[in-house]
mmCIF file of C-alpha atoms in Angstrom:
data_model
loop_
_atom_site.group_PDB
_atom_site.id
_atom_site.type_symbol
_atom_site.label_atom_id
_atom_site.label_comp_id
_atom_site.label_asym_id
_atom_site.label_seq_id
_atom_site.Cartn_x
_atom_site.Cartn_y
_atom_site.Cartn_z
ATOM 1 C CA ASN A 1242 -2.273 12.996 -6.056
ATOM 2 C CA ALA A 1243 -0.004 12.949 -3.016
ATOM 3 C CA GLY A 1244 1.456 9.507 -3.866
ATOM 4 C CA VAL A 1245 3.045 7.832 -0.843
ATOM 5 C CA THR A 1246 3.091 9.914 2.324
ATOM 6 C CA GLN A 1247 5.237 9.048 5.327
ATOM 7 C CA THR A 1248 5.198 10.625 8.765
ATOM 8 C CA PRO A 1249 7.154 11.671 10.689
ATOM 9 C CA LYS A 1250 10.142 12.700 8.592
ATOM 10 C CA PHE A 1251 12.460 12.739 11.591
ATOM 11 C CA GLN A 1252 12.241 11.058 15.001
ATOM 12 C CA VAL A 1253 14.578 10.572 17.935
ATOM 13 C CA LEU A 1254 13.803 7.791 20.403
ATOM 14 C CA LYS A 1255 15.378 6.428 23.515
ATOM 15 C CA THR A 1256 16.184 2.738 23.775
ATOM 16 C CA GLY A 1257 13.081 0.803 24.795
ATOM 17 C CA GLN A 1258 10.542 3.340 23.575
ATOM 18 C CA SER A 1259 7.917 2.349 21.055
ATOM 19 C CA MET A 1260 6.579 4.297 18.110
ATOM 20 C CA THR A 1261 4.687 3.975 14.844
ATOM 21 C CA LEU A 1262 5.807 5.173 11.441
ATOM 22 C CA GLN A 1263 2.806 6.057 9.328
ATOM 23 C CA CYS A 1264 2.454 5.361 5.614
ATOM 24 C CA ALA A 1265 -0.478 6.232 3.389
ATOM 25 C CA GLN A 1266 -0.936 6.001 -0.376
ATOM 26 C CA ASP A 1267 -3.744 7.446 -2.491
ATOM 27 C CA MET A 1268 -3.140 5.435 -5.669
ATOM 28 C CA ASN A 1269 -5.286 2.425 -4.716
ATOM 29 C CA HIS A 1270 -2.210 0.194 -4.793
ATOM 30 C CA GLU A 1271 -2.590 -3.368 -3.587
ATOM 31 C CA TYR A 1272 1.044 -3.898 -2.680
ATOM 32 C CA MET A 1273 2.769 -1.967 0.111
ATOM 33 C CA SER A 1274 6.102 -2.507 1.790
ATOM 34 C CA TRP A 1275 8.585 -1.119 4.277
ATOM 35 C CA TYR A 1276 12.332 -0.923 3.658
ATOM 36 C CA ARG A 1277 15.202 0.306 5.734
ATOM 37 C CA GLN A 1278 18.270 1.898 4.192
ATOM 38 C CA ASP A 1279 21.619 1.816 5.953
ATOM 39 C CA PRO A 1280 25.018 2.967 4.651
ATOM 40 C CA GLY A 1281 26.759 0.178 2.778
ATOM 41 C CA MET A 1282 23.784 -2.185 3.157
ATOM 42 C CA GLY A 1283 21.386 -1.069 0.475
ATOM 43 C CA LEU A 1284 17.627 -1.200 0.884
ATOM 44 C CA ARG A 1285 16.375 -4.172 2.896
ATOM 45 C CA LEU A 1286 12.776 -5.340 3.048
ATOM 46 C CA ILE A 1287 11.204 -5.377 6.519
ATOM 47 C CA HIS A 1288 7.555 -6.319 5.928
ATOM 48 C CA TYR A 1289 5.173 -6.244 3.035
ATOM 49 C CA SER A 1290 1.474 -6.565 2.275
ATOM 50 C CA VAL A 1291 -0.287 -7.771 -0.859
ATOM 51 C CA GLY A 1292 -3.660 -6.399 0.198
ATOM 52 C CA ALA A 1293 -5.814 -5.353 3.127
ATOM 53 C CA GLY A 1294 -5.624 -7.934 5.913
ATOM 54 C CA ILE A 1295 -2.567 -9.691 4.461
ATOM 55 C CA THR A 1296 0.980 -9.100 5.660
ATOM 56 C CA ASP A 1297 4.225 -11.068 5.554
ATOM 57 C CA GLN A 1298 7.814 -10.808 6.683
ATOM 58 C CA GLY A 1299 10.674 -9.588 4.598
ATOM 59 C CA GLU A 1300 14.414 -9.947 5.059
ATOM 60 C CA VAL A 1301 14.772 -8.098 8.400
ATOM 61 C CA PRO A 1302 11.436 -8.292 10.302
ATOM 62 C CA ASN A 1303 12.664 -8.672 13.888
ATOM 63 C CA GLY A 1304 11.607 -5.840 16.189
ATOM 64 C CA TYR A 1305 8.919 -4.550 13.827
ATOM 65 C CA ASN A 1306 5.190 -5.148 13.475
ATOM 66 C CA VAL A 1307 2.814 -4.179 10.696
ATOM 67 C CA SER A 1308 -0.894 -4.327 9.985
ATOM 68 C CA ARG A 1309 -3.002 -3.506 6.935
ATOM 69 C CA SER A 1310 -6.583 -2.730 7.858
ATOM 70 C CA THR A 1311 -7.236 -0.591 4.775
ATOM 71 C CA THR A 1312 -5.849 -0.443 1.247
ATOM 72 C CA GLU A 1313 -4.462 3.037 1.887
ATOM 73 C CA ASP A 1314 -2.553 2.642 5.161
ATOM 74 C CA PHE A 1315 0.383 0.484 6.206
ATOM 75 C CA PRO A 1316 1.878 1.545 9.556
ATOM 76 C CA LEU A 1317 5.175 0.178 10.865
ATOM 77 C CA ARG A 1318 5.473 -0.296 14.630
ATOM 78 C CA LEU A 1319 8.696 -0.447 16.567
ATOM 79 C CA LEU A 1320 7.869 -2.342 19.732
ATOM 80 C CA SER A 1321 10.949 -1.585 21.830
ATOM 81 C CA ALA A 1322 13.441 0.571 19.985
ATOM 82 C CA ALA A 1323 17.109 -0.423 19.882
ATOM 83 C CA PRO A 1324 20.131 1.523 18.588
ATOM 84 C CA SER A 1325 20.422 -1.055 15.766
ATOM 85 C CA GLN A 1326 17.129 0.299 14.433
ATOM 86 C CA THR A 1327 18.678 3.685 13.723
ATOM 87 C CA SER A 1328 18.096 3.998 9.996
ATOM 88 C CA VAL A 1329 16.150 5.686 7.244
ATOM 89 C CA TYR A 1330 12.828 3.960 6.633
ATOM 90 C CA PHE A 1331 10.982 3.978 3.325
ATOM 91 C CA CYS A 1332 7.458 2.955 2.582
ATOM 92 C CA ALA A 1333 6.779 1.855 -0.990
ATOM 93 C CA SER A 1334 3.724 0.754 -2.933
ATOM 94 C CA SER A 1335 2.946 -0.833 -6.269
ATOM 95 C CA TYR A 1336 -0.171 -1.166 -8.421
ATOM 96 C CA SER A 1337 -0.318 -4.916 -8.089
ATOM 97 C CA TYR A 1338 1.483 -7.889 -6.740
ATOM 98 C CA ASP A 1339 1.214 -11.233 -8.458
ATOM 99 C CA PRO A 1340 4.297 -13.425 -8.552
ATOM 100 C CA ARG A 1341 2.965 -15.048 -11.711
ATOM 101 C CA LEU A 1342 3.441 -11.768 -13.544
ATOM 102 C CA ALA A 1343 6.988 -10.813 -14.455
ATOM 103 C CA GLY A 1344 7.907 -7.495 -12.918
ATOM 104 C CA ALA A 1345 4.787 -7.197 -10.775
ATOM 105 C CA GLY A 1346 5.594 -5.457 -7.528
ATOM 106 C CA GLY A 1347 8.945 -4.276 -8.826
ATOM 107 C CA GLU A 1348 7.850 -0.864 -10.049
ATOM 108 C CA LEU A 1349 7.627 0.736 -6.654
ATOM 109 C CA PHE A 1350 6.527 4.211 -5.662
ATOM 110 C CA PHE A 1351 8.500 5.324 -2.610
ATOM 111 C CA GLY A 1352 7.730 7.833 0.084
ATOM 112 C CA GLU A 1353 10.287 10.467 1.035
ATOM 113 C CA GLY A 1354 11.554 8.535 4.034
ATOM 114 C CA SER A 1355 11.558 8.723 7.811
ATOM 115 C CA ARG A 1356 14.905 9.192 9.525
ATOM 116 C CA LEU A 1357 14.923 7.462 12.907
ATOM 117 C CA THR A 1358 17.628 7.796 15.536
ATOM 118 C CA VAL A 1359 17.597 5.555 18.604
ATOM 119 C CA LEU A 1360 19.810 6.684 21.469
ATOM 120 C CA GLU B 428 22.079 -16.978 -2.387
ATOM 121 C CA ASP B 429 20.519 -14.205 -4.449
ATOM 122 C CA GLN B 430 22.845 -11.236 -4.685
ATOM 123 C CA VAL B 431 23.187 -7.891 -6.442
ATOM 124 C CA THR B 432 26.493 -6.002 -6.715
ATOM 125 C CA GLN B 433 26.849 -2.534 -8.194
ATOM 126 C CA SER B 434 30.054 -0.904 -9.379
ATOM 127 C CA PRO B 435 31.640 1.484 -9.048
ATOM 128 C CA GLU B 436 30.480 2.736 -5.657
ATOM 129 C CA ALA B 437 31.074 6.321 -6.758
ATOM 130 C CA LEU B 438 31.671 7.947 -10.131
ATOM 131 C CA ARG B 439 32.691 11.487 -10.953
ATOM 132 C CA LEU B 440 32.190 12.739 -14.491
ATOM 133 C CA GLN B 441 32.606 16.000 -16.287
ATOM 134 C CA GLU B 442 29.510 17.314 -18.007
ATOM 135 C CA GLY B 443 29.282 15.620 -21.401
ATOM 136 C CA GLU B 444 31.562 12.724 -20.442
ATOM 137 C CA SER B 445 29.650 9.510 -21.148
ATOM 138 C CA SER B 446 30.073 6.426 -18.967
ATOM 139 C CA SER B 447 28.364 3.279 -17.700
ATOM 140 C CA LEU B 448 27.263 1.903 -14.341
ATOM 141 C CA ASN B 449 27.326 -1.846 -13.747
ATOM 142 C CA CYS B 450 24.901 -4.112 -11.890
ATOM 143 C CA SER B 451 25.951 -7.761 -11.542
ATOM 144 C CA TYR B 452 23.451 -10.229 -10.197
ATOM 145 C CA THR B 453 23.172 -13.826 -9.066
ATOM 146 C CA VAL B 454 19.574 -14.924 -8.780
ATOM 147 C CA SER B 455 17.547 -18.080 -9.163
ATOM 148 C CA GLY B 456 15.341 -17.317 -12.115
ATOM 149 C CA LEU B 457 15.235 -13.638 -12.903
ATOM 150 C CA ARG B 458 11.727 -12.216 -13.123
ATOM 151 C CA GLY B 459 12.789 -8.630 -13.566
ATOM 152 C CA LEU B 460 15.644 -6.162 -13.096
ATOM 153 C CA PHE B 461 14.842 -2.617 -12.037
ATOM 154 C CA TRP B 462 16.757 0.644 -12.033
ATOM 155 C CA TYR B 463 15.949 3.472 -9.657
ATOM 156 C CA ARG B 464 17.325 6.953 -9.143
ATOM 157 C CA GLN B 465 17.639 8.417 -5.635
ATOM 158 C CA ASP B 466 18.315 12.066 -4.893
ATOM 159 C CA PRO B 467 19.769 13.051 -1.486
ATOM 160 C CA GLY B 468 17.114 13.040 1.216
ATOM 161 C CA LYS B 469 14.483 11.566 -1.103
ATOM 162 C CA GLY B 470 12.977 8.190 -1.797
ATOM 163 C CA PRO B 471 14.059 6.181 -4.858
ATOM 164 C CA GLU B 472 12.302 6.945 -8.133
ATOM 165 C CA PHE B 473 11.615 4.179 -10.620
ATOM 166 C CA LEU B 474 13.419 4.410 -13.979
ATOM 167 C CA PHE B 475 13.324 1.113 -15.909
ATOM 168 C CA THR B 476 12.275 -2.518 -15.860
ATOM 169 C CA LEU B 477 14.145 -5.148 -17.895
ATOM 170 C CA TYR B 478 12.813 -8.679 -18.169
ATOM 171 C CA SER B 479 15.116 -10.701 -20.406
ATOM 172 C CA ALA B 480 18.646 -10.765 -21.784
ATOM 173 C CA GLY B 481 19.068 -8.520 -24.782
ATOM 174 C CA GLU B 482 16.381 -6.091 -23.731
ATOM 175 C CA GLU B 483 17.131 -2.346 -23.743
ATOM 176 C CA LYS B 484 15.218 0.664 -22.412
ATOM 177 C CA GLU B 485 15.943 4.358 -22.939
ATOM 178 C CA LYS B 486 14.915 7.563 -21.245
ATOM 179 C CA GLU B 487 16.519 10.857 -22.200
ATOM 180 C CA ARG B 488 20.289 10.430 -21.586
ATOM 181 C CA LEU B 489 19.901 7.042 -19.885
ATOM 182 C CA LYS B 490 19.925 3.635 -21.512
ATOM 183 C CA ALA B 491 19.629 0.369 -19.604
ATOM 184 C CA THR B 492 20.717 -2.983 -21.020
ATOM 185 C CA LEU B 493 20.520 -6.526 -19.697
ATOM 186 C CA THR B 494 22.543 -9.715 -20.123
ATOM 187 C CA LYS B 495 22.194 -13.017 -18.289
ATOM 188 C CA LYS B 496 24.615 -11.900 -15.575
ATOM 189 C CA GLU B 497 24.575 -8.121 -15.480
ATOM 190 C CA SER B 498 22.903 -4.895 -16.437
ATOM 191 C CA PHE B 499 24.444 -1.624 -17.517
ATOM 192 C CA LEU B 500 23.086 1.874 -17.150
ATOM 193 C CA HIS B 501 24.695 3.950 -19.869
ATOM 194 C CA ILE B 502 24.710 7.713 -19.391
ATOM 195 C CA THR B 503 25.300 9.689 -22.571
ATOM 196 C CA ALA B 504 26.546 13.295 -22.349
ATOM 197 C CA PRO B 505 25.486 13.665 -18.717
ATOM 198 C CA LYS B 506 24.429 16.956 -17.182
ATOM 199 C CA PRO B 507 24.826 18.106 -13.558
ATOM 200 C CA GLU B 508 21.142 17.327 -12.948
ATOM 201 C CA ASP B 509 21.913 13.645 -13.565
ATOM 202 C CA SER B 510 23.877 13.625 -10.296
ATOM 203 C CA ALA B 511 22.203 11.111 -7.973
ATOM 204 C CA THR B 512 22.551 7.619 -6.574
ATOM 205 C CA TYR B 513 21.439 4.929 -9.007
ATOM 206 C CA LEU B 514 20.052 1.737 -7.524
ATOM 207 C CA CYS B 515 19.666 -1.630 -9.187
ATOM 208 C CA ALA B 516 17.245 -4.292 -7.915
ATOM 209 C CA VAL B 517 16.256 -7.782 -9.015
ATOM 210 C CA GLN B 518 13.140 -9.816 -8.498
ATOM 211 C CA ALA B 519 13.827 -13.521 -8.208
ATOM 212 C CA GLY B 520 11.711 -16.371 -9.490
ATOM 213 C CA GLY B 521 11.481 -19.940 -8.249
ATOM 214 C CA SER B 522 8.956 -21.742 -6.069
ATOM 215 C CA SER B 523 9.757 -19.627 -3.020
ATOM 216 C CA ASN B 524 9.402 -16.385 -4.888
ATOM 217 C CA THR B 525 7.234 -13.786 -3.284
ATOM 218 C CA GLY B 526 8.247 -11.030 -5.610
ATOM 219 C CA LYS B 527 10.620 -9.423 -3.144
ATOM 220 C CA LEU B 528 13.189 -7.052 -4.540
ATOM 221 C CA ILE B 529 16.875 -7.472 -3.765
ATOM 222 C CA PHE B 530 18.679 -4.142 -4.003
ATOM 223 C CA GLY B 531 22.301 -3.389 -4.725
ATOM 224 C CA GLN B 532 24.173 -0.820 -2.688
ATOM 225 C CA GLY B 533 23.997 1.805 -5.402
ATOM 226 C CA THR B 534 26.373 3.937 -7.449
ATOM 227 C CA THR B 535 26.644 7.604 -6.522
ATOM 228 C CA LEU B 536 27.147 9.694 -9.636
ATOM 229 C CA GLN B 537 28.449 13.253 -9.548
ATOM 230 C CA VAL B 538 28.494 15.264 -12.763
ATOM 231 C CA LYS B 539 30.533 18.446 -12.645
ATOM 232 C CA PRO B 540 29.815 21.405 -14.952
#
């Protein structure tokens, strides 16, 4: 099993450009999410999905779009890149998400990250 | 406001020198507390889940404990391969809960031979 695969690993953009970060998992996980990691800020949730066709906003959703057309894929789109979006992005998935179950969605499998620089 | 604070930010140990990492949290109704390990240039790797005060989990040289206000990650006789950043995260409860994780900023551990 490949687990969670993210592409690209590195990307440099100019302000105003758009791009898509790809995320795919082969574990048949229902729950998928995108985080960004910045020095001194910890991991912050951008968007998440509890299943195909269902997405919702996290803590820092502005400037990002997501869609979930299949269980396996959860791409993150930057509509018009800004220097504030320079960060390392992580996709993560979990076997299930049900807020009624303690711990559900907390045992995340992370990809290796995509380092994005916006000039 | 739900919050997670980890201390210290960085910790240097000699091989074999045991110590503890702290994770303090303020959350409305804890559903779970999670520890992750992150190696440089990699994504975080799940270590433990703790659900209620008094619970303990162990894995090799690591032992995680939980109280109503904080969690500790005890490292016994660490080895250089234990060097990494350790992340703590909480999942809040309450009517507005959507299971989101709130992460601390991490503790970077360096173990010297």
